[in-house]
Tab-separated table of C-alpha atoms (C1' of nucleotides) in Angstrom:
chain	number	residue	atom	x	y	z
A	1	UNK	CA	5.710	-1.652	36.624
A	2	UNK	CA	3.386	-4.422	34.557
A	3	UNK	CA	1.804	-0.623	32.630
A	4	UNK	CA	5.608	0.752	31.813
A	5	UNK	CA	6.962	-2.791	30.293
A	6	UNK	CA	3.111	-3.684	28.475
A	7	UNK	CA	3.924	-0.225	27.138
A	8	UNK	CA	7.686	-1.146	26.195
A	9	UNK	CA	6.324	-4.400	24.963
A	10	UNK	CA	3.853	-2.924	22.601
A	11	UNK	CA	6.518	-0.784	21.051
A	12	UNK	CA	8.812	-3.420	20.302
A	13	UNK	CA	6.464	-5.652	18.966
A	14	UNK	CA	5.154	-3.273	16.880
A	15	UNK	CA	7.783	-2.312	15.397
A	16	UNK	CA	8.946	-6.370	14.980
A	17	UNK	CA	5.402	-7.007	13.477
A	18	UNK	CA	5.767	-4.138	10.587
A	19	UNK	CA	8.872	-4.998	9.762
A	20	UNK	CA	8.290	-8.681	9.315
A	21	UNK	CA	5.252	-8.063	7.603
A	22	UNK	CA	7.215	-5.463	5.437
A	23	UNK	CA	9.658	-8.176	4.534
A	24	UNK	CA	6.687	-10.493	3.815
A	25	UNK	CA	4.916	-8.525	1.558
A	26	UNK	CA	8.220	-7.719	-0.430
A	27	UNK	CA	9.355	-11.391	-0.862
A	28	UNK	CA	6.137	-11.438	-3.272
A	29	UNK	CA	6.639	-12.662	-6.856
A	30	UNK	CA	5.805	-10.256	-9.800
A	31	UNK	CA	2.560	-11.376	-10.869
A	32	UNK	CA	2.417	-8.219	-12.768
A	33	UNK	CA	-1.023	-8.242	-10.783
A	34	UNK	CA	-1.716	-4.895	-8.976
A	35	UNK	CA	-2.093	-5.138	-5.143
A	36	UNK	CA	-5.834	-4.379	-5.836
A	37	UNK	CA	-6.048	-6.987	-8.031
A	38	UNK	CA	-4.522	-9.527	-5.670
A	39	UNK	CA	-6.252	-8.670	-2.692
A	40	UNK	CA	-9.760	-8.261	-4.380
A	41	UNK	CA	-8.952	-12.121	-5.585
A	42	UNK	CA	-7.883	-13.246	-2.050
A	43	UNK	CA	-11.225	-11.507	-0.484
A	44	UNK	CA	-13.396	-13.747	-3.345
A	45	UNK	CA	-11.137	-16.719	-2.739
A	46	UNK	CA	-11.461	-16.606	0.824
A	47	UNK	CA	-15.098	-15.589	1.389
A	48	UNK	CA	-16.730	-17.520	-1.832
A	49	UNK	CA	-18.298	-16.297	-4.893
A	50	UNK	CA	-19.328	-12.495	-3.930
A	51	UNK	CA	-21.832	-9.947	-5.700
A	52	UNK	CA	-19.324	-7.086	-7.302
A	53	UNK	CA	-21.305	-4.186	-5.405
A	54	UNK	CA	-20.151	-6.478	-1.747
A	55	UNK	CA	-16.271	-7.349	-2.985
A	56	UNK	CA	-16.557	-3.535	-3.162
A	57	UNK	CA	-17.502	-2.636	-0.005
A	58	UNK	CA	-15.391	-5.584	1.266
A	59	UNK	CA	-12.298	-4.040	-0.514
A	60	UNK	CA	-13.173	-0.540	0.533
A	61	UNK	CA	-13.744	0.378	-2.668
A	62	UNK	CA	-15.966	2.102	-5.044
A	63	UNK	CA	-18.434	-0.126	-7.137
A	64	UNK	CA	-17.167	0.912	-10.433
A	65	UNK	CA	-13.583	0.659	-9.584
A	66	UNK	CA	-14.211	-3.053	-9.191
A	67	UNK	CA	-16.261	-3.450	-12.447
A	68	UNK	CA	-12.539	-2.435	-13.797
A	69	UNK	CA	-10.791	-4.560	-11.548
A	70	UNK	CA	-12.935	-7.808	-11.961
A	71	UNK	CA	-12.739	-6.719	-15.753
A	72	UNK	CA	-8.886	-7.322	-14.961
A	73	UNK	CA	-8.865	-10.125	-13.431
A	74	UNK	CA	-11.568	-11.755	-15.405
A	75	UNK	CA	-9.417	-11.103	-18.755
A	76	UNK	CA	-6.597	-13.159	-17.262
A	77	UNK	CA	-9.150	-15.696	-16.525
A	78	UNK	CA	-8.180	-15.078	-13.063
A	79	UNK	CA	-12.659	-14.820	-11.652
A	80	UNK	CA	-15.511	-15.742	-13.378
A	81	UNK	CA	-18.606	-13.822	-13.354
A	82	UNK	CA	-21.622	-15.525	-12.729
A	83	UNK	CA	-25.278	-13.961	-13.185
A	84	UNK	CA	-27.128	-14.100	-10.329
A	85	UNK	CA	-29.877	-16.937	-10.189
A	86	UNK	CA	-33.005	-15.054	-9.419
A	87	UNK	CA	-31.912	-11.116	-9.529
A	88	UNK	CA	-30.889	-10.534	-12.779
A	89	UNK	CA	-29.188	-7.240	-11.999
A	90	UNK	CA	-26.671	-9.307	-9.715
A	91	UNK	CA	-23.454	-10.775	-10.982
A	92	UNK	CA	-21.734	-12.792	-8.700
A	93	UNK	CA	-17.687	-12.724	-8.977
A	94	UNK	CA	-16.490	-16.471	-8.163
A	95	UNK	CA	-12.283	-17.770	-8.827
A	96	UNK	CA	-11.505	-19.693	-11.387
A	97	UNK	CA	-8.660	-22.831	-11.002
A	98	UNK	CA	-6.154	-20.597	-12.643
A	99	UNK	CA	-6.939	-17.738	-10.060
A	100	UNK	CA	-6.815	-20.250	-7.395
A	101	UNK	CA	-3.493	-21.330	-8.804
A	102	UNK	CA	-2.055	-17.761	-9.003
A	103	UNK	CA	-3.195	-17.963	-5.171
A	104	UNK	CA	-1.832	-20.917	-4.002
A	105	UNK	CA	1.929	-20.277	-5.661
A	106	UNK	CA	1.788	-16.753	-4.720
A	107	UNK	CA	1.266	-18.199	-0.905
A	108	UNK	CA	4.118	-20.121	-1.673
A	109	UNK	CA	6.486	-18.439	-2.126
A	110	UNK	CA	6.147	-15.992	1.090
A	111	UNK	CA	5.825	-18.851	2.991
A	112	UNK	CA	9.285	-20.558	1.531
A	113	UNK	CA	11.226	-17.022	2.695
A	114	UNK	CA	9.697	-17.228	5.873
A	115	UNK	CA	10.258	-20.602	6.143
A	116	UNK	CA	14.050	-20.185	5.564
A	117	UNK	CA	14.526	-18.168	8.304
A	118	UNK	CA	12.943	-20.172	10.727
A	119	UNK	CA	15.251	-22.963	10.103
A	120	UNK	CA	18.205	-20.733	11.139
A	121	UNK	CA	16.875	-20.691	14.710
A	122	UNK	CA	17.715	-22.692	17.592
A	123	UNK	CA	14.712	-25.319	19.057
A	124	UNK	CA	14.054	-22.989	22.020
A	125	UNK	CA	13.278	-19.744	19.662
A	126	UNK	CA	11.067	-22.488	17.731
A	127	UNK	CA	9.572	-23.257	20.689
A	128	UNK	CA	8.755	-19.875	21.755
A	129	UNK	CA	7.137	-18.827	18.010
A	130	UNK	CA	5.528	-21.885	18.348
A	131	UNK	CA	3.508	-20.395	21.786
A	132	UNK	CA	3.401	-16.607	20.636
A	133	UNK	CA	1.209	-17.393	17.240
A	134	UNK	CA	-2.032	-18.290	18.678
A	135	UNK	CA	-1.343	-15.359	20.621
A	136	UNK	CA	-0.813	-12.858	18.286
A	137	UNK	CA	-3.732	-14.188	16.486
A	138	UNK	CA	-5.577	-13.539	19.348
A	139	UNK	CA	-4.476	-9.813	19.554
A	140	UNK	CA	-6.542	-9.542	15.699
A	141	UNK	CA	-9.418	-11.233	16.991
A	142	UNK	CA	-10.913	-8.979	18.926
B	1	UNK	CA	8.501	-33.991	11.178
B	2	UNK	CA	10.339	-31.272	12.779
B	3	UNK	CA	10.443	-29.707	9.163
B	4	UNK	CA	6.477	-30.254	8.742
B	5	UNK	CA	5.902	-28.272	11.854
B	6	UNK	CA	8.442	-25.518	10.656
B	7	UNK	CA	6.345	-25.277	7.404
B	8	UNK	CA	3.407	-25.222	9.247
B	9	UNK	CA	4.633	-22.379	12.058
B	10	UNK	CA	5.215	-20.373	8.717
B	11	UNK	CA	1.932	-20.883	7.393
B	12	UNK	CA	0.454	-19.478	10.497
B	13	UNK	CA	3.483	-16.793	11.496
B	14	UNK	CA	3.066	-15.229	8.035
B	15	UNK	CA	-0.946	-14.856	8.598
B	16	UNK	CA	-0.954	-13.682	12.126
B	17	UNK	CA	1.788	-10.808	11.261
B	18	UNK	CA	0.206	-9.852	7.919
B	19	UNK	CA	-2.965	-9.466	9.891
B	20	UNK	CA	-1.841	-7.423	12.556
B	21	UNK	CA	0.147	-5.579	10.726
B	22	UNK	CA	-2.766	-4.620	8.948
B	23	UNK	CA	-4.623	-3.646	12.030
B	24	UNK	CA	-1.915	-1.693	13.105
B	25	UNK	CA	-1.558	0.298	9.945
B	26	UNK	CA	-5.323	1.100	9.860
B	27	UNK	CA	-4.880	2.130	13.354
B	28	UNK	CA	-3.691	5.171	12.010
B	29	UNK	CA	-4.995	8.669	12.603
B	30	UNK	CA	-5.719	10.723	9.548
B	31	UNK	CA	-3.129	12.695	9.144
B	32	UNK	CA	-3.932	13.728	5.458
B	33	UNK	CA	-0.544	13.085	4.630
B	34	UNK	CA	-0.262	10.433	1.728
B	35	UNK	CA	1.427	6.880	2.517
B	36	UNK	CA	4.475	7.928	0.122
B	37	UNK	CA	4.761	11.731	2.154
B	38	UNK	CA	4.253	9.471	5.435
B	39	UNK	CA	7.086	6.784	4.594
B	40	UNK	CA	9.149	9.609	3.054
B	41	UNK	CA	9.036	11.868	6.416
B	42	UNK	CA	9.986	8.591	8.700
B	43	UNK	CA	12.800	7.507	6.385
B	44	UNK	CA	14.214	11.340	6.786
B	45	UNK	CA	13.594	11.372	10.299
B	46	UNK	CA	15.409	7.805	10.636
B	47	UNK	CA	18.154	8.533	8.628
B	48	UNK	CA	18.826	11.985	9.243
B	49	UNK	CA	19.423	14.740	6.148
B	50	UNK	CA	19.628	13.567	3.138
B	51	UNK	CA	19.780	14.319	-0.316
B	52	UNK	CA	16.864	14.569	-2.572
B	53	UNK	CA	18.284	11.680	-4.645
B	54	UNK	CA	19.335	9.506	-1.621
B	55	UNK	CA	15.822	9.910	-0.692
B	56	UNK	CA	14.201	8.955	-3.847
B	57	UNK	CA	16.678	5.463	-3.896
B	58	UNK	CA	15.522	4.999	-0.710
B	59	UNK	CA	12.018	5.258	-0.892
B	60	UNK	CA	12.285	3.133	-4.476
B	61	UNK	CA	10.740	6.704	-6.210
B	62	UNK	CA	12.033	8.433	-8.822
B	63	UNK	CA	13.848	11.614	-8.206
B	64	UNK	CA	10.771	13.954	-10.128
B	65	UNK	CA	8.030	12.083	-7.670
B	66	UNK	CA	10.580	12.790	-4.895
B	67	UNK	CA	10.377	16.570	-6.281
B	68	UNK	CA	7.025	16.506	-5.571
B	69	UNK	CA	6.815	14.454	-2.063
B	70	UNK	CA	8.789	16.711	-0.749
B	71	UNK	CA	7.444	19.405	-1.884
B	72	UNK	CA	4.025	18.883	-0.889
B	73	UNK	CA	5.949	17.914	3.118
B	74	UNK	CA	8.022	21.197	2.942
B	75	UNK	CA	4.735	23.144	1.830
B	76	UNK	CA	2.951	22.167	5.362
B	77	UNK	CA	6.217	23.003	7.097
B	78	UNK	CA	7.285	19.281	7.855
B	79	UNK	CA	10.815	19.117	6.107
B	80	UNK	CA	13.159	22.029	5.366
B	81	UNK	CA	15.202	22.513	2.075
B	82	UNK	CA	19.412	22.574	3.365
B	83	UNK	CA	21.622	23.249	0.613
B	84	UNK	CA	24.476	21.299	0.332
B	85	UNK	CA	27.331	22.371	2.031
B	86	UNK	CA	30.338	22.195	-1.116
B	87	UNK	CA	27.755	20.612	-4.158
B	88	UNK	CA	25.999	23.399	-5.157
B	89	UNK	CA	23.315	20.797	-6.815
B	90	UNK	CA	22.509	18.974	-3.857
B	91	UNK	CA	19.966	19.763	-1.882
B	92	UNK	CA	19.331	17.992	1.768
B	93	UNK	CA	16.157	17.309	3.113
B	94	UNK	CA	15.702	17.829	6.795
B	95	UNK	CA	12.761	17.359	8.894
B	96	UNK	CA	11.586	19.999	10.428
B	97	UNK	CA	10.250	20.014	15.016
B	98	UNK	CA	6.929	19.779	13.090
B	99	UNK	CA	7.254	16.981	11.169
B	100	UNK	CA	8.765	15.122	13.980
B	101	UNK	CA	6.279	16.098	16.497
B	102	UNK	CA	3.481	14.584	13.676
B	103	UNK	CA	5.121	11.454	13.100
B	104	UNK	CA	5.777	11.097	16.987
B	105	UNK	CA	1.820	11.877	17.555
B	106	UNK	CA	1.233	9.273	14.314
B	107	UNK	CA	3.207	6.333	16.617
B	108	UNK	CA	1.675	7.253	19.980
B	109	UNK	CA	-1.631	6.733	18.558
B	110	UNK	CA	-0.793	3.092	16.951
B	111	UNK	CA	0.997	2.245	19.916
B	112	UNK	CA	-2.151	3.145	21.831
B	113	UNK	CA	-4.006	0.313	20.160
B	114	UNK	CA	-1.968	-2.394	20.574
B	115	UNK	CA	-1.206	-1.557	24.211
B	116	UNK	CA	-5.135	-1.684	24.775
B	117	UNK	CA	-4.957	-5.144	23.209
B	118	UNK	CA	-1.876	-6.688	25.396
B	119	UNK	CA	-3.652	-5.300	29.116
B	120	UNK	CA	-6.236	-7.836	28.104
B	121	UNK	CA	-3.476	-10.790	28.024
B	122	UNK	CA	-2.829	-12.986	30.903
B	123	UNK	CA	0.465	-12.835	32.645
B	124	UNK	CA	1.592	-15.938	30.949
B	125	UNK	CA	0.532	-14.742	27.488
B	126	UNK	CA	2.638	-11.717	28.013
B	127	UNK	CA	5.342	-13.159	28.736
B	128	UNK	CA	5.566	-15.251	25.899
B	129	UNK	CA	5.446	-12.254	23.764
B	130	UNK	CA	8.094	-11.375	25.713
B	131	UNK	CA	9.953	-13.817	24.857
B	132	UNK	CA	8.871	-13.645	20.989
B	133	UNK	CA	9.414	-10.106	20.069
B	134	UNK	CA	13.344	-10.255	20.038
B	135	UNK	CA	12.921	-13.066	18.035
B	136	UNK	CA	10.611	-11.548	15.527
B	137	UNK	CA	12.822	-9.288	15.116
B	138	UNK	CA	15.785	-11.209	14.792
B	139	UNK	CA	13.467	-12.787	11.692
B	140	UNK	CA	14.273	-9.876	9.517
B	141	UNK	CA	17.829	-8.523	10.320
B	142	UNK	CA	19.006	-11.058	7.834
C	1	DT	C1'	31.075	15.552	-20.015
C	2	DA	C1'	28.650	13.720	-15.838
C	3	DT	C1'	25.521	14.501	-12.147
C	4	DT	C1'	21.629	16.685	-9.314
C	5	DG	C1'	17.357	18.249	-9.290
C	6	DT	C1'	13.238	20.385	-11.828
C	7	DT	C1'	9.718	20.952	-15.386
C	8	DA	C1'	6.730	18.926	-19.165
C	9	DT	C1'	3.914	15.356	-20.363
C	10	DA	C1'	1.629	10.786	-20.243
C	11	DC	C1'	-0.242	6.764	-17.901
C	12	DT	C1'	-2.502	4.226	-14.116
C	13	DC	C1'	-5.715	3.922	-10.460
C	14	DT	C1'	-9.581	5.607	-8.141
C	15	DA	C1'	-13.540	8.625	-7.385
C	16	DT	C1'	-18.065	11.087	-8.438
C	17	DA	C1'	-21.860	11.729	-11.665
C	18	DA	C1'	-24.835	10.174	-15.144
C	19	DC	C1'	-26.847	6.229	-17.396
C	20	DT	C1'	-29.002	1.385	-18.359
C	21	DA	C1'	-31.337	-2.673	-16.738
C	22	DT	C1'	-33.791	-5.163	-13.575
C	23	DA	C1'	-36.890	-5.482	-9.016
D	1	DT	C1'	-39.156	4.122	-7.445
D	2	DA	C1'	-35.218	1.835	-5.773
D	3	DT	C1'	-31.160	-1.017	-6.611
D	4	DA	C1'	-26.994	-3.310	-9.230
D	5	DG	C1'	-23.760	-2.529	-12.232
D	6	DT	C1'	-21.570	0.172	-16.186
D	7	DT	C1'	-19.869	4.097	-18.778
D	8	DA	C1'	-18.071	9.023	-18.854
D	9	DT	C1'	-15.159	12.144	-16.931
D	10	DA	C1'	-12.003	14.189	-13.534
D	11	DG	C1'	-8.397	14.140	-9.971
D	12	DA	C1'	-4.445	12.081	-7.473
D	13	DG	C1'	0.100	9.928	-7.866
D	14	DT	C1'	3.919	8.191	-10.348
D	15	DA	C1'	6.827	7.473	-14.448
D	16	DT	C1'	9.811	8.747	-18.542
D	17	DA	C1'	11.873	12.396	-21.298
D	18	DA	C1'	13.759	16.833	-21.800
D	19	DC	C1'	15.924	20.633	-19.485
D	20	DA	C1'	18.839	23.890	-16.298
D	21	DA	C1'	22.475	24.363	-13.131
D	22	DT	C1'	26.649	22.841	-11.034
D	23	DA	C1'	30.931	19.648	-10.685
DNA sequence: TATTGTTATACTCTATAACTATA
DNA sequence: TATAGTTATAGAGTATAACAATA
C-alpha cells in the first residue's frame, strides 16, 4: 500500500510542480533578454565572478556561444569582464549593479504573482506550504 | 507579520518548484524529439484532434512552424493527418498508438525519479506532501 | 472576399572547426 | 605544446511574407 500511493503521490506532485513552475516562469517580465542571457547572468550572479570557458560549462554550453552571450550582456552593461590577474588568457565575467538590478526586479515580480495567490488561501493551506518547502527542497538536494 | 512570512513562503516556494521542476525536466530520456515536437505531441494527446491552426494558437507557434512540427511528428509515425470532416481546408492532427505509447514511456521514466526520491522520505514528510500537492495545484487553477 | 494551411525566404541561436594569444 | 578565448562558417528552429485551395 505505502509503494502504490508514493507512486500516486509522485504523479500528482509532479504534475503540480510543472505546472506551477510553468506558471512561474511565464509571469516573467519582457526583459527583451533571451532565456540564455538571463540564466547565464543568474549562474554569474549566484556563483561570483566566473572565467567565460566555466559559465560555459556551467550553462551547458559551448565556449564560443558564451563569448556571444557575455558580448550581449556586456553591451547592456548587464557583466563586466575582468582580465584575469595572473593568466592573461583568462577573463573573468563578474555582474555589474545594473545586472544585479535587472536580477533583483526580475525576482520580483515572480515572486509578487506567487505571492498573490498565496494570500487567497486559508491559514491551514499556509500552514501546510509552510511544512512541505523544506521538503521539497530536500527532494533537489540529493 | 503574517504578510512578511507570506512574502517570505514565496521567496522559498518559487525556488524549491523552479528547482525541481528543473530536475524533473532533465530527468528526461532522450527521445530525440525537440521540446516544441514534445510539447506539441502532449498538447494533441491532451486535447484530442485538432486543427493545425488550433494547434499552432495553442502551442503560441505560428501556423508555418506548426507545418513543420508536425511534420517532422507525422514523419516518425507519431501523429496522423485527418481531414476535416465538412472544411475541406482543415486538417486535424491526431496522435497516433505510437506517439502515445512514447509520451507514456517519456512520463514513466520522470515519474521514476521522483518516486526514487519520495521512498527516501519519512512517514511524516510524506504525508505533508500529501497534504501539499492538492494545494499546489490549487496554486495555478486560477 | 475571408480563412486554412503551405512554400519561400530571412533571422536568431547554437555548434564545430580554425585561428590568435598566452602559459 | 597545451590552454583560453575569439572568429568563421554551418545547421537547427522559428518568424514574416507570399501563395494555393477551399468556404
Amino acid at each position: 500500500m505505502p509503494t502504490s500511493t508514493d507512486t500516486h503521490l509522485a504523479a500528482t506532485l509532479r504534475i503540480a510542480v510543472m505546472r506551477l513552475a510553468r506558471r512561474l516562469r511565464t509571469e516573467r517580465p519582457d526583459t527583451d533578454l533571451t532565456l540564455s542571457q538571463l540564466s547565464a547572468l543568474a549562474s554569474v550572479d549566484r556563483h561570483g565572478p566566473m572565467a567565460l570557458g566555466a559559465l560555459a560549462s556551467h550553462e551547458r554550453v559551448q565556449p564560443p556561444s558564451m563569448t556571444r552571450i557575455v558580448g550581449a550582456l556586456a553591451d547592456r552593461g548587464l557583466v563586466s569582464r575582468v582580465p584575469h590577474e595572473t593568466d592573461g588568457r583568462q577573463i573573468l565575467i563578474a555582474t555589474t549593479e545594473a545586472g544585479r538590478d535587472l536580477l533583483k526586479e526580475d525576482r520580483r515580480r515572480r515572486e509578487a504573482w506567487l505571492a498573490q495567490r498565496l494570500r487567497e488561501l486559508s491559514p491551514a493551506e499556509l500552514a501546510v506550504l509552510h511544512e512541505a518547502a523544506p521538503i521539497l527542497e530536500k527532494l533537489t538536494s540529493v
